[in-house]
Short mmCIF file of N, CA and C in Angstrom, two decimals:
data_model
loop_
_atom_site.label_atom_id
_atom_site.label_comp_id
_atom_site.label_asym_id
_atom_site.label_seq_id
_atom_site.Cartn_x
_atom_site.Cartn_y
_atom_site.Cartn_z
N MET A 2 5.23 -5.96 -16.89
CA MET A 2 6.19 -7.05 -16.94
C MET A 2 7.07 -6.85 -18.17
N TYR A 3 8.34 -6.95 -17.98
CA TYR A 3 9.32 -6.82 -19.05
C TYR A 3 9.78 -8.22 -19.46
N ILE A 4 9.69 -8.53 -20.75
CA ILE A 4 10.17 -9.82 -21.26
C ILE A 4 11.52 -9.57 -21.91
N SER A 5 12.55 -10.11 -21.30
CA SER A 5 13.90 -9.92 -21.81
C SER A 5 14.14 -10.80 -23.03
N ALA A 6 15.18 -10.48 -23.79
CA ALA A 6 15.57 -11.33 -24.92
C ALA A 6 15.89 -12.72 -24.41
N ARG A 7 16.51 -12.82 -23.25
CA ARG A 7 16.87 -14.11 -22.67
C ARG A 7 15.62 -14.97 -22.43
N ALA A 8 14.57 -14.37 -21.87
CA ALA A 8 13.33 -15.10 -21.60
C ALA A 8 12.66 -15.51 -22.91
N ASP A 9 12.61 -14.60 -23.86
CA ASP A 9 12.01 -14.89 -25.16
C ASP A 9 12.76 -16.02 -25.86
N TYR A 10 14.08 -15.94 -25.87
CA TYR A 10 14.90 -16.98 -26.50
C TYR A 10 14.72 -18.32 -25.80
N ALA A 11 14.64 -18.30 -24.48
CA ALA A 11 14.48 -19.55 -23.73
C ALA A 11 13.17 -20.23 -24.10
N LEU A 12 12.11 -19.47 -24.17
CA LEU A 12 10.81 -20.06 -24.54
C LEU A 12 10.82 -20.58 -25.97
N ARG A 13 11.43 -19.83 -26.87
CA ARG A 13 11.51 -20.27 -28.27
C ARG A 13 12.33 -21.56 -28.38
N ALA A 14 13.42 -21.63 -27.64
CA ALA A 14 14.25 -22.84 -27.67
C ALA A 14 13.49 -24.03 -27.09
N MET A 15 12.79 -23.83 -25.98
CA MET A 15 12.03 -24.92 -25.37
C MET A 15 10.93 -25.42 -26.31
N LEU A 16 10.27 -24.50 -27.01
CA LEU A 16 9.24 -24.91 -27.96
C LEU A 16 9.84 -25.69 -29.12
N ALA A 17 11.01 -25.26 -29.59
CA ALA A 17 11.67 -25.96 -30.69
C ALA A 17 12.08 -27.37 -30.26
N VAL A 18 12.55 -27.51 -29.03
CA VAL A 18 12.90 -28.84 -28.52
C VAL A 18 11.63 -29.68 -28.37
N ALA A 19 10.56 -29.06 -27.91
CA ALA A 19 9.31 -29.79 -27.66
C ALA A 19 8.71 -30.39 -28.93
N VAL A 20 8.92 -29.76 -30.07
CA VAL A 20 8.32 -30.28 -31.32
C VAL A 20 9.24 -31.22 -32.07
N THR A 21 10.39 -31.51 -31.51
CA THR A 21 11.33 -32.41 -32.17
C THR A 21 10.74 -33.81 -32.25
N PRO A 22 10.70 -34.39 -33.45
CA PRO A 22 10.18 -35.76 -33.56
C PRO A 22 11.00 -36.72 -32.72
N GLY A 23 10.32 -37.59 -32.04
CA GLY A 23 11.01 -38.59 -31.24
C GLY A 23 11.65 -38.03 -29.99
N ASP A 24 11.14 -36.93 -29.48
CA ASP A 24 11.67 -36.31 -28.27
C ASP A 24 11.76 -37.34 -27.15
N PRO A 25 12.92 -37.48 -26.50
CA PRO A 25 13.08 -38.46 -25.43
C PRO A 25 12.05 -38.32 -24.31
N ALA A 26 11.59 -37.12 -24.02
CA ALA A 26 10.59 -36.93 -22.96
C ALA A 26 9.27 -37.59 -23.34
N ALA A 27 9.07 -37.79 -24.64
CA ALA A 27 7.83 -38.43 -25.09
C ALA A 27 8.08 -39.89 -25.44
N GLY A 28 9.23 -40.41 -25.08
CA GLY A 28 9.52 -41.81 -25.31
C GLY A 28 10.36 -42.09 -26.55
N GLY A 29 10.76 -41.06 -27.27
CA GLY A 29 11.57 -41.24 -28.48
C GLY A 29 13.04 -41.18 -28.16
N GLY A 30 13.86 -40.78 -29.12
CA GLY A 30 15.28 -40.76 -28.87
C GLY A 30 16.06 -39.66 -29.54
N GLU A 31 15.41 -38.74 -30.27
CA GLU A 31 16.14 -37.71 -31.00
C GLU A 31 16.46 -36.52 -30.09
N LEU A 32 17.71 -36.10 -30.14
CA LEU A 32 18.16 -34.96 -29.36
C LEU A 32 18.35 -33.76 -30.29
N VAL A 33 18.22 -32.56 -29.75
CA VAL A 33 18.38 -31.34 -30.54
C VAL A 33 19.70 -30.69 -30.18
N LYS A 34 20.49 -30.39 -31.17
CA LYS A 34 21.79 -29.75 -30.96
C LYS A 34 21.60 -28.24 -30.76
N ALA A 35 22.46 -27.67 -29.93
CA ALA A 35 22.39 -26.23 -29.65
C ALA A 35 22.55 -25.43 -30.93
N ALA A 36 23.46 -25.83 -31.80
CA ALA A 36 23.67 -25.09 -33.05
C ALA A 36 22.42 -25.11 -33.91
N SER A 37 21.73 -26.23 -33.92
CA SER A 37 20.49 -26.33 -34.70
C SER A 37 19.41 -25.42 -34.12
N LEU A 38 19.29 -25.39 -32.79
CA LEU A 38 18.33 -24.50 -32.14
C LEU A 38 18.66 -23.04 -32.45
N ALA A 39 19.93 -22.70 -32.34
CA ALA A 39 20.35 -21.32 -32.59
C ALA A 39 20.01 -20.90 -34.01
N GLU A 40 20.29 -21.77 -34.95
CA GLU A 40 20.03 -21.44 -36.35
C GLU A 40 18.53 -21.35 -36.64
N SER A 41 17.77 -22.32 -36.17
CA SER A 41 16.33 -22.34 -36.47
C SER A 41 15.58 -21.19 -35.82
N GLN A 42 16.06 -20.72 -34.68
CA GLN A 42 15.36 -19.66 -33.95
C GLN A 42 16.02 -18.29 -34.08
N GLY A 43 17.13 -18.21 -34.81
CA GLY A 43 17.80 -16.93 -34.98
C GLY A 43 18.37 -16.38 -33.69
N ILE A 44 18.93 -17.26 -32.87
CA ILE A 44 19.50 -16.89 -31.58
C ILE A 44 21.02 -17.04 -31.65
N PRO A 45 21.78 -16.03 -31.21
CA PRO A 45 23.23 -16.19 -31.20
C PRO A 45 23.63 -17.42 -30.36
N LEU A 46 24.45 -18.30 -30.94
CA LEU A 46 24.79 -19.57 -30.28
C LEU A 46 25.42 -19.36 -28.91
N SER A 47 26.34 -18.42 -28.79
CA SER A 47 27.00 -18.23 -27.49
C SER A 47 25.99 -17.79 -26.42
N PHE A 48 25.01 -16.98 -26.80
CA PHE A 48 23.97 -16.55 -25.86
C PHE A 48 23.06 -17.72 -25.52
N LEU A 49 22.71 -18.51 -26.52
CA LEU A 49 21.84 -19.66 -26.32
C LEU A 49 22.47 -20.69 -25.39
N GLN A 50 23.77 -20.89 -25.49
CA GLN A 50 24.42 -21.90 -24.65
C GLN A 50 24.25 -21.58 -23.16
N GLY A 51 24.33 -20.32 -22.79
CA GLY A 51 24.09 -19.93 -21.40
C GLY A 51 22.66 -20.17 -20.98
N ILE A 52 21.74 -19.91 -21.88
CA ILE A 52 20.32 -20.14 -21.61
C ILE A 52 20.06 -21.63 -21.42
N LEU A 53 20.61 -22.45 -22.31
CA LEU A 53 20.43 -23.90 -22.20
C LEU A 53 20.99 -24.43 -20.89
N LEU A 54 22.11 -23.87 -20.45
CA LEU A 54 22.69 -24.27 -19.17
C LEU A 54 21.73 -23.95 -18.03
N ASP A 55 21.15 -22.77 -18.04
CA ASP A 55 20.17 -22.41 -17.00
C ASP A 55 18.96 -23.34 -17.03
N LEU A 56 18.48 -23.67 -18.22
CA LEU A 56 17.32 -24.57 -18.34
C LEU A 56 17.66 -25.97 -17.86
N ARG A 57 18.89 -26.39 -18.11
CA ARG A 57 19.33 -27.70 -17.63
C ARG A 57 19.45 -27.68 -16.11
N ARG A 58 20.04 -26.65 -15.56
CA ARG A 58 20.18 -26.54 -14.10
C ARG A 58 18.83 -26.49 -13.40
N ALA A 59 17.83 -25.93 -14.07
CA ALA A 59 16.49 -25.84 -13.49
C ALA A 59 15.72 -27.15 -13.65
N GLY A 60 16.31 -28.13 -14.31
CA GLY A 60 15.66 -29.42 -14.48
C GLY A 60 14.63 -29.47 -15.59
N LEU A 61 14.69 -28.52 -16.52
CA LEU A 61 13.73 -28.51 -17.63
C LEU A 61 14.28 -29.22 -18.87
N LEU A 62 15.58 -29.24 -19.01
CA LEU A 62 16.24 -29.92 -20.12
C LEU A 62 17.28 -30.88 -19.57
N HIS A 63 17.55 -31.92 -20.34
CA HIS A 63 18.74 -32.72 -20.03
C HIS A 63 19.57 -32.75 -21.29
N SER A 64 20.87 -32.96 -21.11
CA SER A 64 21.78 -32.91 -22.25
C SER A 64 22.64 -34.16 -22.28
N HIS A 65 23.08 -34.46 -23.48
CA HIS A 65 24.02 -35.55 -23.72
C HIS A 65 25.18 -34.98 -24.53
N ARG A 66 26.38 -35.29 -24.12
CA ARG A 66 27.57 -34.80 -24.82
C ARG A 66 27.89 -35.68 -26.02
N GLY A 67 28.76 -35.17 -26.84
CA GLY A 67 29.27 -35.95 -27.96
C GLY A 67 28.65 -35.58 -29.29
N THR A 68 29.12 -36.22 -30.33
CA THR A 68 28.65 -35.90 -31.68
C THR A 68 27.19 -36.25 -31.88
N GLU A 69 26.70 -37.21 -31.15
CA GLU A 69 25.28 -37.58 -31.24
C GLU A 69 24.47 -36.94 -30.12
N GLY A 70 25.10 -36.05 -29.38
CA GLY A 70 24.45 -35.43 -28.24
C GLY A 70 23.51 -34.31 -28.59
N GLY A 71 22.97 -33.70 -27.58
CA GLY A 71 22.05 -32.60 -27.76
C GLY A 71 21.18 -32.44 -26.52
N TYR A 72 20.04 -31.79 -26.71
CA TYR A 72 19.15 -31.47 -25.60
C TYR A 72 17.78 -32.08 -25.82
N ALA A 73 17.12 -32.40 -24.71
CA ALA A 73 15.75 -32.91 -24.73
C ALA A 73 15.04 -32.42 -23.47
N LEU A 74 13.71 -32.35 -23.55
CA LEU A 74 12.91 -31.98 -22.38
C LEU A 74 13.02 -33.08 -21.32
N THR A 75 12.95 -32.69 -20.07
CA THR A 75 12.95 -33.67 -18.98
C THR A 75 11.54 -34.17 -18.68
N ARG A 76 10.54 -33.41 -19.11
CA ARG A 76 9.14 -33.77 -18.90
C ARG A 76 8.37 -33.50 -20.18
N PRO A 77 7.21 -34.08 -20.33
CA PRO A 77 6.39 -33.78 -21.51
C PRO A 77 6.03 -32.29 -21.56
N PRO A 78 5.78 -31.76 -22.75
CA PRO A 78 5.45 -30.34 -22.90
C PRO A 78 4.23 -29.88 -22.11
N ASP A 79 3.31 -30.78 -21.82
CA ASP A 79 2.13 -30.38 -21.05
C ASP A 79 2.42 -30.29 -19.55
N GLU A 80 3.64 -30.60 -19.15
CA GLU A 80 4.04 -30.50 -17.74
C GLU A 80 5.07 -29.39 -17.50
N ILE A 81 5.36 -28.61 -18.53
CA ILE A 81 6.31 -27.50 -18.39
C ILE A 81 5.57 -26.21 -18.72
N SER A 82 5.50 -25.32 -17.74
CA SER A 82 4.77 -24.06 -17.94
C SER A 82 5.71 -22.95 -18.42
N VAL A 83 5.10 -21.94 -18.97
CA VAL A 83 5.84 -20.74 -19.36
C VAL A 83 6.52 -20.16 -18.12
N GLY A 84 5.82 -20.19 -16.99
CA GLY A 84 6.40 -19.69 -15.74
C GLY A 84 7.64 -20.45 -15.33
N ASP A 85 7.65 -21.78 -15.53
CA ASP A 85 8.84 -22.58 -15.21
C ASP A 85 10.04 -22.06 -15.99
N VAL A 86 9.83 -21.81 -17.27
CA VAL A 86 10.92 -21.35 -18.15
C VAL A 86 11.36 -19.95 -17.76
N LEU A 87 10.41 -19.05 -17.55
CA LEU A 87 10.75 -17.67 -17.18
C LEU A 87 11.55 -17.62 -15.88
N ARG A 88 11.14 -18.40 -14.89
CA ARG A 88 11.87 -18.40 -13.61
C ARG A 88 13.25 -19.02 -13.76
N ALA A 89 13.39 -20.00 -14.64
CA ALA A 89 14.68 -20.67 -14.83
C ALA A 89 15.73 -19.72 -15.38
N VAL A 90 15.32 -18.80 -16.24
CA VAL A 90 16.30 -17.92 -16.87
C VAL A 90 16.31 -16.51 -16.31
N GLY A 91 15.29 -16.15 -15.51
CA GLY A 91 15.24 -14.78 -15.04
C GLY A 91 14.93 -14.58 -13.58
N GLY A 92 14.69 -15.67 -12.86
CA GLY A 92 14.34 -15.53 -11.45
C GLY A 92 12.88 -15.15 -11.26
N ALA A 93 12.62 -14.19 -10.40
CA ALA A 93 11.26 -13.78 -10.08
C ALA A 93 10.54 -13.27 -11.33
N ILE A 94 9.26 -13.57 -11.41
CA ILE A 94 8.45 -13.14 -12.55
C ILE A 94 8.31 -11.62 -12.56
N THR A 95 8.04 -11.03 -11.41
CA THR A 95 7.86 -9.59 -11.31
C THR A 95 8.88 -9.04 -10.32
N SER A 96 9.55 -7.98 -10.72
CA SER A 96 10.50 -7.36 -9.81
C SER A 96 10.25 -5.86 -9.74
N VAL A 97 10.65 -5.30 -8.63
CA VAL A 97 10.54 -3.86 -8.39
C VAL A 97 11.95 -3.36 -8.11
N ARG A 98 12.44 -2.52 -8.98
CA ARG A 98 13.80 -2.01 -8.84
C ARG A 98 14.83 -3.14 -8.73
N GLY A 99 14.55 -4.25 -9.42
CA GLY A 99 15.51 -5.35 -9.46
C GLY A 99 15.37 -6.38 -8.35
N ILE A 100 14.41 -6.21 -7.45
CA ILE A 100 14.20 -7.21 -6.40
C ILE A 100 12.81 -7.83 -6.57
N PRO A 101 12.64 -9.08 -6.16
CA PRO A 101 11.32 -9.72 -6.30
C PRO A 101 10.23 -8.89 -5.62
N ALA A 102 9.06 -8.86 -6.24
CA ALA A 102 7.95 -8.04 -5.73
C ALA A 102 7.61 -8.36 -4.28
N ASP A 103 7.74 -9.62 -3.88
CA ASP A 103 7.38 -9.98 -2.50
C ASP A 103 8.40 -9.48 -1.48
N ARG A 104 9.54 -9.01 -1.93
CA ARG A 104 10.55 -8.47 -1.01
C ARG A 104 10.61 -6.95 -1.04
N ALA A 105 9.80 -6.32 -1.89
CA ALA A 105 9.78 -4.85 -1.96
C ALA A 105 9.18 -4.30 -0.67
N GLY A 106 9.81 -3.30 -0.13
CA GLY A 106 9.32 -2.71 1.12
C GLY A 106 9.11 -1.22 0.98
N TYR A 107 8.05 -0.74 1.58
CA TYR A 107 7.71 0.67 1.53
C TYR A 107 7.30 1.14 2.91
N HIS A 108 7.33 2.43 3.10
CA HIS A 108 6.85 2.99 4.36
C HIS A 108 6.09 4.28 4.06
N GLY A 109 5.38 4.74 5.03
CA GLY A 109 4.63 5.99 4.88
C GLY A 109 3.52 5.87 3.84
N VAL A 110 3.36 6.93 3.05
CA VAL A 110 2.26 7.00 2.10
C VAL A 110 2.37 5.95 0.98
N ALA A 111 3.55 5.38 0.77
CA ALA A 111 3.74 4.40 -0.31
C ALA A 111 3.52 2.96 0.14
N THR A 112 3.13 2.73 1.37
CA THR A 112 2.97 1.38 1.92
C THR A 112 2.08 0.50 1.05
N GLY A 113 1.02 1.05 0.48
CA GLY A 113 0.08 0.29 -0.33
C GLY A 113 0.65 -0.22 -1.64
N LEU A 114 1.77 0.33 -2.09
CA LEU A 114 2.36 -0.11 -3.35
C LEU A 114 2.75 -1.58 -3.33
N ARG A 115 3.22 -2.06 -2.20
CA ARG A 115 3.62 -3.47 -2.12
C ARG A 115 2.45 -4.38 -2.48
N ASP A 116 1.26 -4.05 -1.99
CA ASP A 116 0.08 -4.86 -2.30
C ASP A 116 -0.24 -4.83 -3.79
N VAL A 117 -0.06 -3.68 -4.41
CA VAL A 117 -0.30 -3.58 -5.85
C VAL A 117 0.68 -4.46 -6.61
N TRP A 118 1.96 -4.39 -6.25
CA TRP A 118 2.97 -5.19 -6.96
C TRP A 118 2.74 -6.68 -6.74
N LEU A 119 2.31 -7.05 -5.55
CA LEU A 119 2.00 -8.47 -5.29
C LEU A 119 0.79 -8.93 -6.10
N ALA A 120 -0.19 -8.06 -6.25
CA ALA A 120 -1.37 -8.41 -7.06
C ALA A 120 -0.98 -8.55 -8.53
N VAL A 121 -0.12 -7.66 -9.01
CA VAL A 121 0.37 -7.75 -10.40
C VAL A 121 1.14 -9.05 -10.57
N ASP A 122 2.01 -9.36 -9.64
CA ASP A 122 2.79 -10.60 -9.69
C ASP A 122 1.86 -11.82 -9.72
N GLY A 123 0.84 -11.80 -8.87
CA GLY A 123 -0.10 -12.92 -8.82
C GLY A 123 -0.87 -13.09 -10.12
N ALA A 124 -1.28 -11.98 -10.72
CA ALA A 124 -2.03 -12.05 -11.97
C ALA A 124 -1.16 -12.59 -13.10
N ILE A 125 0.07 -12.12 -13.18
CA ILE A 125 0.99 -12.60 -14.21
C ILE A 125 1.30 -14.08 -13.98
N ALA A 126 1.57 -14.44 -12.74
CA ALA A 126 1.88 -15.84 -12.42
C ALA A 126 0.72 -16.75 -12.78
N LEU A 127 -0.50 -16.29 -12.57
CA LEU A 127 -1.66 -17.09 -12.92
C LEU A 127 -1.66 -17.45 -14.41
N VAL A 128 -1.32 -16.50 -15.25
CA VAL A 128 -1.30 -16.74 -16.70
C VAL A 128 -0.11 -17.62 -17.09
N VAL A 129 1.09 -17.26 -16.64
CA VAL A 129 2.27 -18.00 -17.10
C VAL A 129 2.38 -19.39 -16.48
N ASP A 130 1.83 -19.58 -15.30
CA ASP A 130 1.89 -20.90 -14.68
C ASP A 130 0.80 -21.82 -15.20
N ARG A 131 -0.24 -21.26 -15.76
CA ARG A 131 -1.32 -22.06 -16.31
C ARG A 131 -1.07 -22.40 -17.79
N THR A 132 -0.20 -21.68 -18.45
CA THR A 132 0.08 -21.89 -19.87
C THR A 132 1.30 -22.79 -20.02
N THR A 133 1.10 -23.93 -20.68
CA THR A 133 2.20 -24.88 -20.87
C THR A 133 2.76 -24.78 -22.28
N LEU A 134 3.90 -25.44 -22.48
CA LEU A 134 4.47 -25.51 -23.82
C LEU A 134 3.48 -26.18 -24.77
N ALA A 135 2.81 -27.21 -24.29
CA ALA A 135 1.82 -27.91 -25.12
C ALA A 135 0.69 -26.97 -25.52
N ASP A 136 0.26 -26.09 -24.62
CA ASP A 136 -0.78 -25.12 -24.96
C ASP A 136 -0.32 -24.22 -26.11
N LEU A 137 0.90 -23.75 -26.02
CA LEU A 137 1.44 -22.87 -27.06
C LEU A 137 1.55 -23.61 -28.38
N LEU A 138 1.93 -24.85 -28.32
CA LEU A 138 2.07 -25.64 -29.55
C LEU A 138 0.70 -25.97 -30.14
N SER A 139 -0.29 -26.20 -29.31
CA SER A 139 -1.63 -26.49 -29.84
C SER A 139 -2.24 -25.24 -30.44
N ASP A 140 -1.93 -24.06 -29.87
CA ASP A 140 -2.40 -22.80 -30.46
C ASP A 140 -1.81 -22.62 -31.85
N ARG A 141 -0.57 -23.03 -32.02
CA ARG A 141 0.08 -22.93 -33.32
C ARG A 141 -0.64 -23.79 -34.33
N ALA A 142 -1.05 -24.97 -33.91
CA ALA A 142 -1.70 -25.90 -34.82
C ALA A 142 -3.09 -25.42 -35.21
N THR A 143 -3.75 -24.65 -34.35
CA THR A 143 -5.11 -24.21 -34.64
C THR A 143 -5.18 -22.77 -35.12
N ALA A 144 -4.06 -22.07 -35.12
CA ALA A 144 -4.06 -20.67 -35.54
C ALA A 144 -4.24 -20.58 -37.05
N PRO A 145 -4.90 -19.49 -37.52
CA PRO A 145 -5.10 -19.34 -38.98
C PRO A 145 -3.81 -19.10 -39.72
#
């Protein structure tokens, strides 16, 4: 599995939004500005803006315009998985030659490869779909 800069940045941005005090998804009211996320995570702002748009379109973030605007999670961190974020910014978790593993087709002696790629996809999905933003944040709190 290849983790693109886009996927890495998206997860870092989501985690930064998730730890914001008073996050609206947790009943508070503080929004995070894109420029603040870009600066705190070392992400180029123009690149981050496209990522935030994808996350908003996927229903993981909501945004408010204006000087007091910004971004907030649409659900609590324990309801957003790493897989949700990866799919929002990159599509299929596992791809073969640029197409989703479940659409890869083979014939002849290579027919069995499709089953291998599907098993790899399933194993990766099991990990990323079971790991939430809250899990990652709790690991941070308990890490040495």
